[in-house]
Short mmCIF file of C-alpha atoms in Angstrom, two decimals:
data_model
loop_
_atom_site.label_atom_id
_atom_site.label_comp_id
_atom_site.label_asym_id
_atom_site.label_seq_id
_atom_site.Cartn_x
_atom_site.Cartn_y
_atom_site.Cartn_z
CA MET Z 7 0.00 0.00 0.00
CA SER Z 8 1.39 3.39 -0.98
CA SER Z 9 2.07 6.09 1.61
CA THR Z 10 -0.64 8.22 -0.01
CA MET Z 11 -3.23 5.47 0.47
CA ILE Z 12 -2.16 5.01 4.08
CA ARG Z 13 -2.68 8.72 4.74
CA LEU Z 14 -6.13 8.67 3.09
CA THR Z 15 -7.12 5.60 5.09
CA ALA Z 16 -6.06 7.28 8.29
CA GLN Z 17 -8.12 10.33 7.42
CA ARG Z 18 -11.22 8.16 7.09
CA ILE Z 19 -11.01 6.77 10.63
CA THR Z 20 -14.19 7.81 12.45
CA PRO Z 21 -14.33 9.03 16.05
CA LEU Z 22 -16.00 5.73 16.93
CA ALA Z 23 -13.17 3.73 15.37
CA THR Z 24 -10.64 5.89 17.18
CA ALA Z 25 -12.32 5.10 20.47
CA PHE Z 26 -12.07 1.36 19.75
CA GLN Z 27 -8.40 1.67 18.82
CA GLN Z 28 -7.66 3.46 22.08
CA LEU Z 29 -9.33 0.69 24.05
CA LYS Z 30 -8.05 -2.41 22.23
CA HIS Z 31 -5.14 -3.02 24.62
CA VAL Z 32 -7.22 -2.47 27.77
CA ALA Z 33 -8.59 -5.38 29.78
CA PRO Z 34 -12.02 -6.40 28.37
CA ARG Z 35 -14.11 -5.42 31.45
CA THR Z 36 -12.27 -2.12 31.85
CA ALA Z 37 -12.58 -1.44 28.14
CA ALA Z 38 -16.34 -2.03 28.18
CA ALA Z 39 -16.81 0.32 31.11
CA SER Z 40 -14.66 2.99 29.51
CA PHE Z 41 -16.46 2.78 26.21
CA ALA Z 42 -19.86 2.94 27.89
CA SER Z 43 -18.85 6.16 29.59
CA THR Z 44 -17.51 7.67 26.38
CA ARG Z 45 -19.88 10.41 25.17
CA PHE Z 46 -20.21 11.21 21.48
CA PHE Z 47 -21.51 14.70 20.86
CA SER Z 48 -24.03 15.24 18.06
CA ALA Z 49 -22.97 17.62 15.34
CA LYS Z 50 -24.40 21.10 15.49
CA PRO Z 51 -26.59 22.12 12.54
CA GLU Z 52 -24.81 24.40 10.10
CA ILE Z 53 -27.57 27.00 9.64
CA LYS Z 54 -28.95 29.21 12.40
CA PRO Z 55 -32.09 31.34 12.30
CA THR Z 56 -31.29 34.79 10.93
CA ASN Z 57 -33.28 36.17 13.85
CA PRO Z 58 -33.37 34.09 17.08
CA GLU Z 59 -36.21 36.08 18.68
CA PHE Z 60 -39.05 33.70 19.50
CA SER Z 61 -40.32 35.41 22.66
CA SER Z 62 -44.05 35.32 23.38
CA GLY Z 63 -44.03 38.95 24.47
CA PRO Z 64 -42.75 41.43 23.74
CA CYS Z 65 -42.53 39.72 20.39
CA LYS Z 66 -40.20 40.00 17.41
CA LYS Z 67 -40.35 43.17 15.34
CA HIS Z 68 -41.68 42.88 11.81
CA PRO Z 69 -39.21 42.18 8.97
CA ASN Z 70 -37.24 45.22 7.77
CA TYR Z 71 -38.13 47.15 10.92
CA ASP Z 72 -36.00 50.26 11.37
CA VAL Z 73 -36.36 52.25 14.56
CA ASN Z 74 -34.35 55.09 13.04
CA SER Z 75 -37.13 55.75 10.56
CA LEU Z 76 -39.51 56.35 13.48
CA LEU Z 77 -37.18 58.94 14.96
CA GLN Z 78 -37.71 61.11 11.90
CA SER Z 79 -41.39 61.55 12.72
CA ASN Z 80 -42.39 65.16 13.39
CA VAL Z 81 -44.82 64.02 16.08
CA LEU Z 82 -42.05 63.14 18.54
CA GLY Z 83 -41.70 65.84 21.15
CA ARG Z 84 -45.23 67.06 20.44
CA SER Z 85 -48.19 66.85 22.81
CA HIS Z 86 -50.61 63.99 22.31
CA ARG Z 87 -53.31 66.65 22.68
CA SER Z 88 -51.93 68.74 19.84
CA LYS Z 89 -53.72 68.67 16.49
CA LEU Z 90 -50.93 66.52 15.06
CA GLY Z 91 -50.88 64.19 18.06
CA LYS Z 92 -54.62 63.59 17.89
CA GLU Z 93 -54.42 63.03 14.15
CA ARG Z 94 -51.81 60.29 14.56
CA LEU Z 95 -53.78 58.60 17.33
CA LYS Z 96 -56.96 58.73 15.27
CA PHE Z 97 -55.06 57.40 12.25
CA ALA Z 98 -53.92 54.44 14.38
CA ILE Z 99 -57.55 53.79 15.32
CA ASP Z 100 -58.77 54.11 11.73
CA GLU Z 101 -56.08 51.79 10.38
CA THR Z 102 -56.84 49.27 13.12
CA ARG Z 103 -60.49 49.27 12.07
CA ARG Z 104 -59.65 48.88 8.39
CA ILE Z 105 -57.09 46.10 8.73
CA LEU Z 106 -58.98 44.12 11.40
CA LYS Z 107 -62.28 44.72 9.57
CA VAL Z 108 -63.95 45.96 12.73
CA PRO Z 109 -67.61 46.92 12.09
CA ASP Z 110 -68.28 50.61 11.62
CA ASP Z 111 -70.58 50.83 14.64
CA TYR Z 112 -67.95 49.42 17.04
CA LEU Z 113 -65.76 51.82 19.01
CA ILE Z 114 -61.95 51.49 19.22
CA GLY Z 115 -59.88 53.18 21.90
CA ILE Z 116 -56.22 53.28 22.91
CA VAL Z 117 -55.95 52.79 26.66
CA PRO Z 118 -53.22 52.47 29.33
CA ALA Z 119 -51.43 49.39 30.66
CA SER Z 120 -51.36 47.02 27.73
CA ASP Z 121 -53.94 44.23 27.32
CA THR Z 122 -54.15 43.78 31.09
CA GLY Z 123 -55.22 47.39 31.55
CA ALA Z 124 -57.75 47.17 28.74
CA TYR Z 125 -59.33 43.98 30.07
CA GLU Z 126 -59.44 45.18 33.68
CA MET Z 127 -60.98 48.42 32.43
CA ALA Z 128 -63.77 46.41 30.81
CA MET Z 129 -64.34 44.15 33.82
CA TRP Z 130 -64.53 46.99 36.33
CA ASN Z 131 -66.98 48.96 34.18
CA VAL Z 132 -69.51 46.37 33.03
CA LEU Z 133 -69.51 43.32 35.31
CA GLY Z 134 -72.14 43.00 38.03
CA ALA Z 135 -75.29 43.54 36.00
CA ARG Z 136 -75.96 39.81 35.65
CA ASP Z 137 -74.39 36.43 36.42
CA VAL Z 138 -70.97 35.80 34.93
CA ASP Z 139 -69.39 32.73 33.33
CA VAL Z 140 -65.59 32.83 33.43
CA CYS Z 141 -63.98 30.32 31.06
CA HIS Z 142 -60.31 29.64 31.65
CA TRP Z 143 -57.75 26.98 30.76
CA GLU Z 144 -54.45 28.77 31.42
CA SER Z 145 -52.84 31.43 33.60
CA PHE Z 146 -54.30 34.66 32.30
CA GLY Z 147 -57.88 33.47 32.12
CA LYS Z 148 -57.48 32.14 35.64
CA GLY Z 149 -56.37 35.62 36.66
CA TRP Z 150 -59.61 37.14 35.32
CA PHE Z 151 -61.57 34.63 37.40
CA ALA Z 152 -59.58 35.58 40.50
CA ASP Z 153 -60.29 39.27 39.86
CA ALA Z 154 -64.02 38.65 39.53
CA MET Z 155 -64.08 36.68 42.77
CA SER Z 156 -61.50 38.32 45.04
CA HIS Z 157 -61.21 41.92 43.87
CA LEU Z 158 -64.52 42.84 42.30
CA LYS Z 159 -66.23 40.43 44.73
CA LEU Z 160 -69.20 40.22 42.41
CA GLY Z 161 -71.06 37.77 44.61
CA ASP Z 162 -70.91 39.97 47.70
CA ASN Z 163 -71.11 43.40 46.11
CA CYS Z 164 -73.53 42.81 43.24
CA ASP Z 165 -75.42 39.69 44.34
CA VAL Z 166 -74.58 37.81 41.13
CA ALA Z 167 -73.15 34.33 40.61
CA VAL Z 168 -69.67 33.83 39.18
CA ASN Z 169 -69.48 30.46 37.46
CA GLU Z 170 -66.08 28.93 36.82
CA ILE Z 171 -65.88 26.92 33.58
CA THR Z 172 -62.44 25.36 33.56
CA VAL Z 173 -60.37 22.23 33.02
CA ASP Z 174 -57.97 20.41 35.31
CA SER Z 175 -54.89 20.41 33.10
CA TYR Z 176 -53.14 22.54 30.52
CA GLY Z 177 -53.61 21.52 26.90
CA GLU Z 178 -57.39 21.18 26.83
CA LEU Z 179 -60.44 23.40 26.55
CA PRO Z 180 -63.22 23.24 29.15
CA ASP Z 181 -66.75 22.34 28.12
CA LEU Z 182 -67.73 25.62 26.50
CA SER Z 183 -71.28 24.38 25.92
CA LYS Z 184 -71.85 25.28 29.57
CA VAL Z 185 -71.76 28.98 28.69
CA ASN Z 186 -75.17 30.50 29.44
CA PRO Z 187 -76.32 33.03 26.80
CA ASN Z 188 -78.11 34.97 29.52
CA ASN Z 189 -74.86 35.53 31.43
CA ASP Z 190 -71.89 37.74 30.76
CA VAL Z 191 -68.92 35.60 29.71
CA CYS Z 192 -65.19 36.27 30.16
CA PHE Z 193 -62.69 34.25 28.13
CA THR Z 194 -59.32 34.34 26.40
CA PHE Z 195 -59.46 33.79 22.65
CA ASN Z 196 -56.02 32.19 22.63
CA GLY Z 197 -54.34 30.78 25.73
CA THR Z 198 -50.87 32.26 25.42
CA THR Z 199 -49.41 30.05 28.16
CA SER Z 200 -51.06 26.78 27.08
CA GLY Z 201 -51.13 27.00 23.29
CA VAL Z 202 -54.88 26.31 23.19
CA ARG Z 203 -57.34 28.59 21.40
CA VAL Z 204 -61.13 28.66 21.13
CA PRO Z 205 -62.70 26.92 18.13
CA GLU Z 206 -62.89 28.82 14.86
CA GLY Z 207 -66.02 30.97 14.74
CA CYS Z 208 -66.72 30.90 18.51
CA ASP Z 209 -69.93 28.93 18.00
CA PHE Z 210 -70.23 28.41 21.75
CA ILE Z 211 -71.42 32.05 21.88
CA SER Z 212 -75.08 32.43 21.02
CA ASP Z 213 -76.19 34.97 18.43
CA ASP Z 214 -79.27 35.51 20.61
CA ARG Z 215 -77.36 36.12 23.83
CA THR Z 216 -78.54 38.71 26.32
CA GLY Z 217 -75.24 38.81 28.21
CA LEU Z 218 -72.03 40.47 27.06
CA THR Z 219 -68.88 38.69 25.89
CA LEU Z 220 -65.55 39.99 27.20
CA CYS Z 221 -62.73 38.58 25.05
CA ASP Z 222 -59.03 38.82 25.85
CA ALA Z 223 -57.62 38.48 22.32
CA THR Z 224 -54.10 39.75 22.88
CA SER Z 225 -52.28 36.83 21.23
CA ALA Z 226 -55.02 36.25 18.65
CA CYS Z 227 -55.82 39.63 17.04
CA PHE Z 228 -54.15 39.94 13.62
CA ALA Z 229 -53.27 36.21 13.52
CA MET Z 230 -56.72 34.62 13.85
CA ASN Z 231 -60.15 35.43 12.46
CA MET Z 232 -62.14 37.57 14.88
CA PRO Z 233 -65.89 36.82 14.65
CA TRP Z 234 -66.90 40.36 15.59
CA GLU Z 235 -70.60 39.53 15.73
CA LYS Z 236 -69.79 37.28 18.71
CA LEU Z 237 -67.54 39.75 20.52
CA ASP Z 238 -68.90 42.65 22.56
CA ILE Z 239 -65.70 43.74 24.29
CA THR Z 240 -62.34 42.79 22.79
CA THR Z 241 -58.90 43.71 24.09
CA TYR Z 242 -55.34 43.27 22.86
CA SER Z 243 -51.91 44.88 23.07
CA TRP Z 244 -49.55 46.10 20.39
CA GLN Z 245 -46.65 43.97 21.62
CA LYS Z 246 -47.98 40.56 20.55
CA VAL Z 247 -48.81 39.61 16.96
CA LEU Z 248 -47.59 42.88 15.42
CA GLY Z 249 -44.40 42.99 17.50
CA GLY Z 250 -45.18 46.49 18.80
CA GLU Z 251 -44.18 48.05 22.09
CA GLY Z 252 -45.70 47.32 25.49
CA ALA Z 253 -47.69 49.52 27.90
CA HIS Z 254 -50.53 50.38 25.50
CA GLY Z 255 -53.76 48.45 25.12
CA VAL Z 256 -56.62 48.53 22.63
CA LEU Z 257 -60.27 48.31 23.69
CA ILE Z 258 -62.98 47.50 21.11
CA LEU Z 259 -66.65 47.93 22.09
CA SER Z 260 -69.80 46.72 20.33
CA PRO Z 261 -73.02 48.76 20.46
CA ARG Z 262 -74.30 46.31 23.09
CA ALA Z 263 -71.27 47.04 25.26
CA VAL Z 264 -71.84 50.78 24.89
CA GLU Z 265 -75.46 50.32 25.94
CA ARG Z 266 -74.33 48.50 29.11
CA LEU Z 267 -71.86 51.26 29.92
CA GLU Z 268 -74.55 53.92 29.58
CA THR Z 269 -77.27 52.10 31.51
CA TYR Z 270 -75.40 50.32 34.31
CA THR Z 271 -73.35 51.76 37.15
CA PRO Z 272 -71.72 49.14 39.40
CA PRO Z 273 -72.74 49.65 43.04
CA ASN Z 274 -70.07 50.60 45.59
CA ARG Z 275 -67.30 50.45 42.99
CA PRO Z 276 -65.10 53.53 42.74
CA LEU Z 277 -63.25 53.62 39.43
CA PRO Z 278 -59.68 54.91 39.08
CA LYS Z 279 -59.30 57.69 36.55
CA ILE Z 280 -57.58 55.42 34.02
CA PHE Z 281 -60.67 53.14 34.01
CA ARG Z 282 -63.33 55.79 33.40
CA MET Z 283 -65.12 55.61 30.04
CA VAL Z 284 -68.41 57.33 30.88
CA LYS Z 285 -69.20 60.99 31.54
CA LYS Z 286 -72.61 62.05 32.83
CA GLY Z 287 -74.18 58.77 31.79
CA LYS Z 288 -72.79 58.78 28.24
CA ILE Z 289 -69.78 57.10 26.71
CA ASP Z 290 -66.83 59.47 26.45
CA ALA Z 291 -66.68 59.59 22.65
CA ALA Z 292 -63.38 61.47 22.64
CA LEU Z 293 -61.57 58.36 23.90
CA PHE Z 294 -62.49 56.61 20.67
CA THR Z 295 -61.54 59.36 18.25
CA GLY Z 296 -57.94 60.07 19.22
CA ALA Z 297 -58.00 61.38 22.78
CA THR Z 298 -56.50 59.21 25.52
CA ILE Z 299 -57.07 59.02 29.27
CA ASN Z 300 -53.42 59.56 30.08
CA THR Z 301 -50.26 60.38 28.14
CA PRO Z 302 -49.30 57.77 25.54
CA SER Z 303 -45.85 57.35 24.05
CA MET Z 304 -46.00 58.93 20.62
CA LEU Z 305 -42.91 56.91 19.68
CA CYS Z 306 -44.88 53.75 20.47
CA VAL Z 307 -47.79 55.08 18.40
CA GLU Z 308 -45.45 55.53 15.43
CA ASP Z 309 -44.06 52.04 16.06
CA TYR Z 310 -47.61 50.65 15.94
CA LEU Z 311 -48.36 52.53 12.73
CA SER Z 312 -45.19 51.06 11.20
CA ALA Z 313 -46.42 47.58 12.10
CA LEU Z 314 -49.85 48.29 10.63
CA LYS Z 315 -48.26 49.48 7.40
CA TRP Z 316 -46.21 46.29 7.22
CA ALA Z 317 -49.34 44.21 7.93
CA ASP Z 318 -51.13 45.96 5.10
CA SER Z 319 -48.26 45.09 2.75
CA LEU Z 320 -48.85 41.40 3.48
CA GLY Z 321 -52.50 41.67 2.50
CA GLY Z 322 -53.93 42.56 5.88
CA VAL Z 323 -55.39 40.01 8.25
CA SER Z 324 -55.55 37.21 5.67
CA GLY Z 325 -51.84 37.57 4.94
CA LEU Z 326 -50.95 37.71 8.61
CA ILE Z 327 -53.01 34.59 9.33
CA SER Z 328 -51.32 32.73 6.47
CA ALA Z 329 -47.87 33.64 7.77
CA SER Z 330 -48.63 32.38 11.27
CA GLN Z 331 -50.29 29.20 9.98
CA ALA Z 332 -47.26 28.43 7.79
CA ASN Z 333 -45.02 28.66 10.86
CA LEU Z 334 -47.30 26.30 12.78
CA GLU Z 335 -47.41 23.82 9.90
CA ALA Z 336 -43.62 23.63 9.81
CA ILE Z 337 -43.57 22.71 13.49
CA GLU Z 338 -46.43 20.24 13.05
CA LYS Z 339 -44.42 18.34 10.43
CA PHE Z 340 -41.38 18.31 12.70
CA VAL Z 341 -43.44 16.98 15.62
CA ASP Z 342 -44.92 14.26 13.40
CA ASP Z 343 -41.39 13.14 12.48
CA ASN Z 344 -39.99 13.09 16.04
CA GLU Z 345 -41.42 11.03 18.90
CA TRP Z 346 -39.66 12.95 21.68
CA ILE Z 347 -41.62 16.18 21.13
CA ASP Z 348 -45.37 16.85 21.17
CA PHE Z 349 -47.89 19.67 21.41
CA LEU Z 350 -49.26 20.64 24.79
CA ALA Z 351 -52.58 21.25 23.01
CA LYS Z 352 -54.37 17.92 22.69
CA ASP Z 353 -56.76 18.80 19.85
CA PRO Z 354 -55.27 20.02 16.53
CA ALA Z 355 -58.47 22.01 15.88
CA THR Z 356 -57.79 24.22 18.90
CA ARG Z 357 -54.02 24.37 18.55
CA SER Z 358 -52.63 27.91 18.67
CA SER Z 359 -50.72 29.18 15.65
CA THR Z 360 -49.03 31.95 17.65
CA SER Z 361 -48.03 30.69 21.09
CA VAL Z 362 -46.91 27.17 20.17
CA CYS Z 363 -46.38 25.18 23.38
CA LEU Z 364 -44.47 21.90 23.19
CA THR Z 365 -43.67 19.12 25.65
CA LEU Z 366 -40.39 17.21 25.47
CA ASP Z 367 -39.26 13.78 26.61
CA LEU Z 368 -36.99 15.47 29.14
CA THR Z 369 -37.05 16.22 32.84
CA SER Z 370 -37.74 19.74 34.06
CA ASP Z 371 -34.02 20.32 34.67
CA GLN Z 372 -33.12 18.95 31.25
CA ILE Z 373 -35.63 21.31 29.63
CA LYS Z 374 -33.98 24.23 31.40
CA LYS Z 375 -30.64 23.08 30.00
CA PHE Z 376 -32.24 22.63 26.57
CA VAL Z 377 -33.48 26.22 26.63
CA SER Z 378 -30.17 27.53 27.96
CA MET Z 379 -28.15 25.82 25.23
CA LEU Z 380 -30.25 27.30 22.44
CA ASP Z 381 -29.99 30.72 24.04
CA SER Z 382 -26.20 30.53 24.40
CA GLU Z 383 -25.89 29.38 20.78
CA ASP Z 384 -27.89 32.47 19.69
CA VAL Z 385 -30.40 30.17 18.07
CA ALA Z 386 -33.56 30.82 20.11
CA TYR Z 387 -34.18 33.36 22.85
CA ASP Z 388 -36.88 33.23 25.54
CA ILE Z 389 -38.54 29.93 24.62
CA GLY Z 390 -38.96 28.50 28.11
CA GLY Z 391 -42.53 27.53 29.00
CA TYR Z 392 -44.57 29.84 31.19
CA ARG Z 393 -43.84 29.50 34.91
CA ASP Z 394 -47.31 28.11 35.73
CA ALA Z 395 -47.41 25.72 32.78
CA PRO Z 396 -46.17 22.10 32.83
CA PRO Z 397 -42.45 21.70 31.95
CA SER Z 398 -42.39 22.70 28.29
CA ILE Z 399 -41.09 25.15 25.72
CA ARG Z 400 -43.02 27.92 23.99
CA ILE Z 401 -42.08 29.11 20.49
CA TRP Z 402 -43.74 32.27 19.26
CA CYS Z 403 -44.94 31.75 15.68
CA GLY Z 404 -46.86 34.96 15.17
CA SER Z 405 -46.88 36.76 11.86
CA THR Z 406 -43.68 38.76 12.37
CA VAL Z 407 -41.64 35.55 12.72
CA GLU Z 408 -40.40 34.42 9.33
CA LEU Z 409 -40.90 30.87 8.13
CA LYS Z 410 -37.23 30.49 7.16
CA ASP Z 411 -36.25 31.15 10.79
CA VAL Z 412 -38.69 28.55 12.12
CA GLU Z 413 -37.35 26.03 9.61
CA ALA Z 414 -33.77 26.83 10.60
CA LEU Z 415 -34.64 26.42 14.28
CA LEU Z 416 -36.05 22.91 14.00
CA PRO Z 417 -32.77 20.96 13.50
CA TRP Z 418 -31.38 22.83 16.50
CA LEU Z 419 -34.27 21.59 18.63
CA LYS Z 420 -33.20 18.04 17.83
CA TRP Z 421 -29.56 18.83 18.57
CA ALA Z 422 -30.43 20.42 21.94
CA TYR Z 423 -32.67 17.49 22.81
CA GLU Z 424 -29.91 14.96 22.15
CA GLU Z 425 -27.44 17.02 24.16
CA ALA Z 426 -29.80 17.51 27.12
CA LYS Z 427 -30.90 13.85 27.10
CA ALA Z 428 -27.28 12.69 27.32
CA MET Z 429 -26.56 14.80 30.40
#
């Protein structure tokens, strides 16, 4: 054999063969033990996501986002009560209506404190007129139930029943057929911490209802179809599907909700200034035409308008829904091909396309290591499951996340799993 062939042969020796060569002169029992303890690392995938931001809130900015372009706006440094400031706020409302296809007779307002502030604002203003059904299957919906019971104390203060419609474990919906059309109903459209959404069309809500529906849609608006005829009060924040900034919420009211506000005053319930929507028995119309209760960030308003412009370029809601669904479908195929990973959501029909929650064949500590490795590799940031959820990961697949980044992430999930499992 020539020296060249010997060199080529040597180059072809695999790490596994090298390990055997190193052990061939060792006593058999010692060699077996040594080989068993030898760990062979899996190769890292070659391609990383261009953008590793998969946080479920605040969420990734839209593609081609440029904060410097916002700084050129002539509204920065101006009062939100100035003519220009009010025009920009009203434009944000008008564009929201157009892109979300909100009915013309619904009101849209920009309110303080993100989705939480918007939803609390609704609860504190309208609940107490009749019995309430609170449907929850994850952390945030459970929080609304706690508020109704412990803070509003609807049973004691308003002499109404608060009915809890829930489920024992994450990953499932409760029996929504228990919703009484004569009651007010509070629910989350999409469970951000469980990855479970309500069925398409919200058929569990009666068209002939006499109660109001209060819908927390913060991780659903712009990525899922909103059946407006079923929704009387809808809330969301800019920082979810559109990747906007936090601290600002949006409140959408149907004519039925406005009627409740103008005809019902909760007994013994003082309202903080930032919750007040009614003046002298009438809805404060200014709040829904560009005025705000307190001072908004005009930079955040411009950021939101940038996101709306980008959404429009994709074809509006239909384009945004398609983008999110494509991300989910990529993960669904990966899950089908790998037995060690599964969806927390049990029913594919109610599987979220935005907050995709996944269980792994790993211990809680191994999952923490799994998440840490992907973070340190700059492959995926902030994908640990919510603190109250079962041990899991949560990958944001909203419309601002690009499909190519989801596809690049998937081989890294397998690599991290193999590494964590071997530890």
